[in-house]
Amino acid sequence: MAFLSDTLARVKPSPTIAVTNKARELAAEGRDIIGLGAGEPDFDTPQNIKDAAKRAIDAGKTKYTAVDGIPELKAAICNKFLRENGLTYTPAQITVGTGGKQTLYNAFMATLNPGDEVIIPAPYWVSYPDMVLLAGGTPVPVVAGIETQFKLTPAQLEAAITPKTKWFIFNSPSNPTGAGYTREELKGLTDVLMRHPHVWVMSDDMYEHLVFDDFKFCTPAEIEPGLYDRTLTCNGVSKSYAMTGWRIGYAAGPVALIRAMGTIQSQSTSNPSSVSQYAALEALTGPQDFLAENRAVFQRRRDLVVSMLNQAKGITCPVPEGAFYVYPDISACIGKATAGGKIITNDEVFADALLEETGVAVVFGAAFGLSPNFRVSYATSDAVLAEACSRIQKFCAGLV
Ligand SMILES: Cc1ncc(COP(=O)(O)O)c(C=O)c1O
């Protein structure tokens, strides 16, 4: 009898974590490494949020709470959805989990049966397909390439839907491309979904607040009220409020689904950290100036990185609408040899050689389901980004 489960054999470890580990190892050997792999803001959590957490500890808010969130936080989340998205939810329609990741995972665990398909636009956040596999479902990736600015078209969505489709995952702005759908683009997709009443929509709005220029964020249940009863709108404080380590995510949807997700959570982790819930409460109800300041910094960095990468020979870098990632295309580098003598046969070799020869760590595109590309996370200082991009320029100039 095998000790490890068949379930484990279905999934692979996160490639983004693998890149981060390799970069850490090289740095420990004394190499000068710049990590552009991590998906988290470099800012510290705002002081008012940290203070709220300290107050919660001192007030003894250190016990178990209701499994899927304290009432005050659920009320604040209802207000957030009304204020920012024009969506009306009651507290019974809200669930709070240990990071956005847990709420998505709960939803899959609560709904997927063997054979159920989940449509995942590619390139995708690395965890979607593996979470679907862990829950026993079948991921159906649909590639949306650079020719449509990494956005799925209505025709592609229509063609991917089968009688077995249970969920369509929508993530805008996207990890790993930063692509954000306009209202018109999203309406094109929701019109398709209205013709297929058996398909549920999981909208992962994690990067809602990180949008640039005059781009306006939108989410499916807001654009098409007809989808409200079969949409799970997911969000969290991790990226917007620089709170990745606090582990608070939340979602809103039909009561029966929210209850089922709570049942899964009650037999796995129980409540998310009580202290973190009070911190998230402050994030959602306290001053919101941080969001605009954050946005301005990220927009400046995006412009720097896009401009410098487009000056690198063989790289084409589209301008994303949001998040803190760019996803440049490196088709023109494939088949070339690096200064160190490696032949670039694919984007994994490119990223490996880039790390070995210049010390810059990026994540290769195959990990996200679209090649040949790589992902840069520009959640680091302007000076570090400028140095990293000039090393990438030099690396590309040396390709023959
Ligand atoms: C698209 C997307 N959704 C969800 C998450 C999970 O966020 P959390 O850290 O709150 O679990 C991430 C984190 O990288 C993400 O990029």
mmCIF file of C-alpha atoms and ligand atoms in Angstrom, residues 39-40 97-104 124-128 131 171-176 204-207 234-239 243-245 247-250 324-325 375, ligand 1:
data_model
loop_
_atom_site.group_PDB
_atom_site.id
_atom_site.type_symbol
_atom_site.label_atom_id
_atom_site.label_comp_id
_atom_site.label_asym_id
_atom_site.label_seq_id
_atom_site.Cartn_x
_atom_site.Cartn_y
_atom_site.Cartn_z
ATOM 1 C CA GLY A 39 3.840 38.145 -5.543
ATOM 2 C CA GLU A 40 3.584 40.531 -2.628
ATOM 3 C CA GLY A 97 -10.991 32.613 5.345
ATOM 4 C CA THR A 98 -7.272 32.283 5.901
ATOM 5 C CA GLY A 99 -6.274 34.279 2.818
ATOM 6 C CA GLY A 100 -8.014 34.547 -0.497
ATOM 7 C CA LYS A 101 -6.505 31.182 -1.239
ATOM 8 C CA GLN A 102 -8.573 29.375 1.380
ATOM 9 C CA THR A 103 -11.883 30.859 0.246
ATOM 10 C CA LEU A 104 -11.231 29.762 -3.356
ATOM 11 C CA TYR A 124 -3.451 31.912 -14.975
ATOM 12 C CA TRP A 125 -2.468 32.228 -11.331
ATOM 13 C CA VAL A 126 -0.508 29.015 -10.685
ATOM 14 C CA SER A 127 -2.803 27.773 -7.919
ATOM 15 C CA TYR A 128 -6.086 27.584 -9.865
ATOM 16 C CA MET A 131 -6.674 23.579 -6.461
ATOM 17 C CA ASN A 171 -9.388 37.238 -12.598
ATOM 18 C CA SER A 172 -9.049 40.913 -13.459
ATOM 19 C CA PRO A 173 -6.556 42.543 -13.050
ATOM 20 C CA SER A 174 -4.732 39.305 -13.592
ATOM 21 C CA ASN A 175 -1.873 37.510 -11.994
ATOM 22 C CA PRO A 176 0.435 36.979 -13.989
ATOM 23 C CA ASP A 204 -11.116 36.650 -8.122
ATOM 24 C CA ASP A 205 -10.907 40.405 -7.509
ATOM 25 C CA MET A 206 -7.726 40.295 -5.435
ATOM 26 C CA TYR A 207 -6.057 43.129 -7.409
ATOM 27 C CA CYS A 234 -13.778 36.788 -4.031
ATOM 28 C CA ASN A 235 -11.457 39.388 -2.594
ATOM 29 C CA GLY A 236 -9.088 39.974 0.314
ATOM 30 C CA VAL A 237 -6.826 42.413 2.076
ATOM 31 C CA SER A 238 -3.501 40.745 1.167
ATOM 32 C CA LYS A 239 -2.471 42.768 -1.882
ATOM 33 C CA MET A 243 -1.246 42.332 4.445
ATOM 34 C CA THR A 244 -0.034 39.110 2.801
ATOM 35 C CA GLY A 245 1.208 37.609 6.070
ATOM 36 C CA ARG A 247 -3.927 35.754 5.913
ATOM 37 C CA ILE A 248 -7.388 37.214 5.482
ATOM 38 C CA GLY A 249 -9.497 36.712 2.374
ATOM 39 C CA TYR A 250 -13.248 36.825 1.894
ATOM 40 C CA PHE A 324 2.046 44.514 -10.037
ATOM 41 C CA TYR A 325 3.144 42.132 -12.765
ATOM 42 C CA ARG A 375 6.610 37.122 -15.222
HETATM 43 C C1 LIG B 1 -4.936 36.081 -8.367
HETATM 44 C C2 LIG B 1 -4.714 35.739 -6.943
HETATM 45 N N1 LIG B 1 -5.729 35.282 -6.215
HETATM 46 C C3 LIG B 1 -5.585 34.949 -4.918
HETATM 47 C C4 LIG B 1 -4.366 35.060 -4.298
HETATM 48 C C5 LIG B 1 -4.261 34.618 -2.855
HETATM 49 O O1 LIG B 1 -4.139 35.629 -1.979
HETATM 50 P P1 LIG B 1 -3.940 35.364 -0.415
HETATM 51 O O2 LIG B 1 -2.508 35.682 -0.129
HETATM 52 O O3 LIG B 1 -4.900 36.293 0.253
HETATM 53 O O4 LIG B 1 -4.247 33.941 -0.142
HETATM 54 C C6 LIG B 1 -3.264 35.513 -5.011
HETATM 55 C C7 LIG B 1 -1.931 35.581 -4.375
HETATM 56 O O5 LIG B 1 -0.912 35.541 -4.991
HETATM 57 C C8 LIG B 1 -3.443 35.875 -6.373
HETATM 58 O O6 LIG B 1 -2.425 36.320 -7.102
#
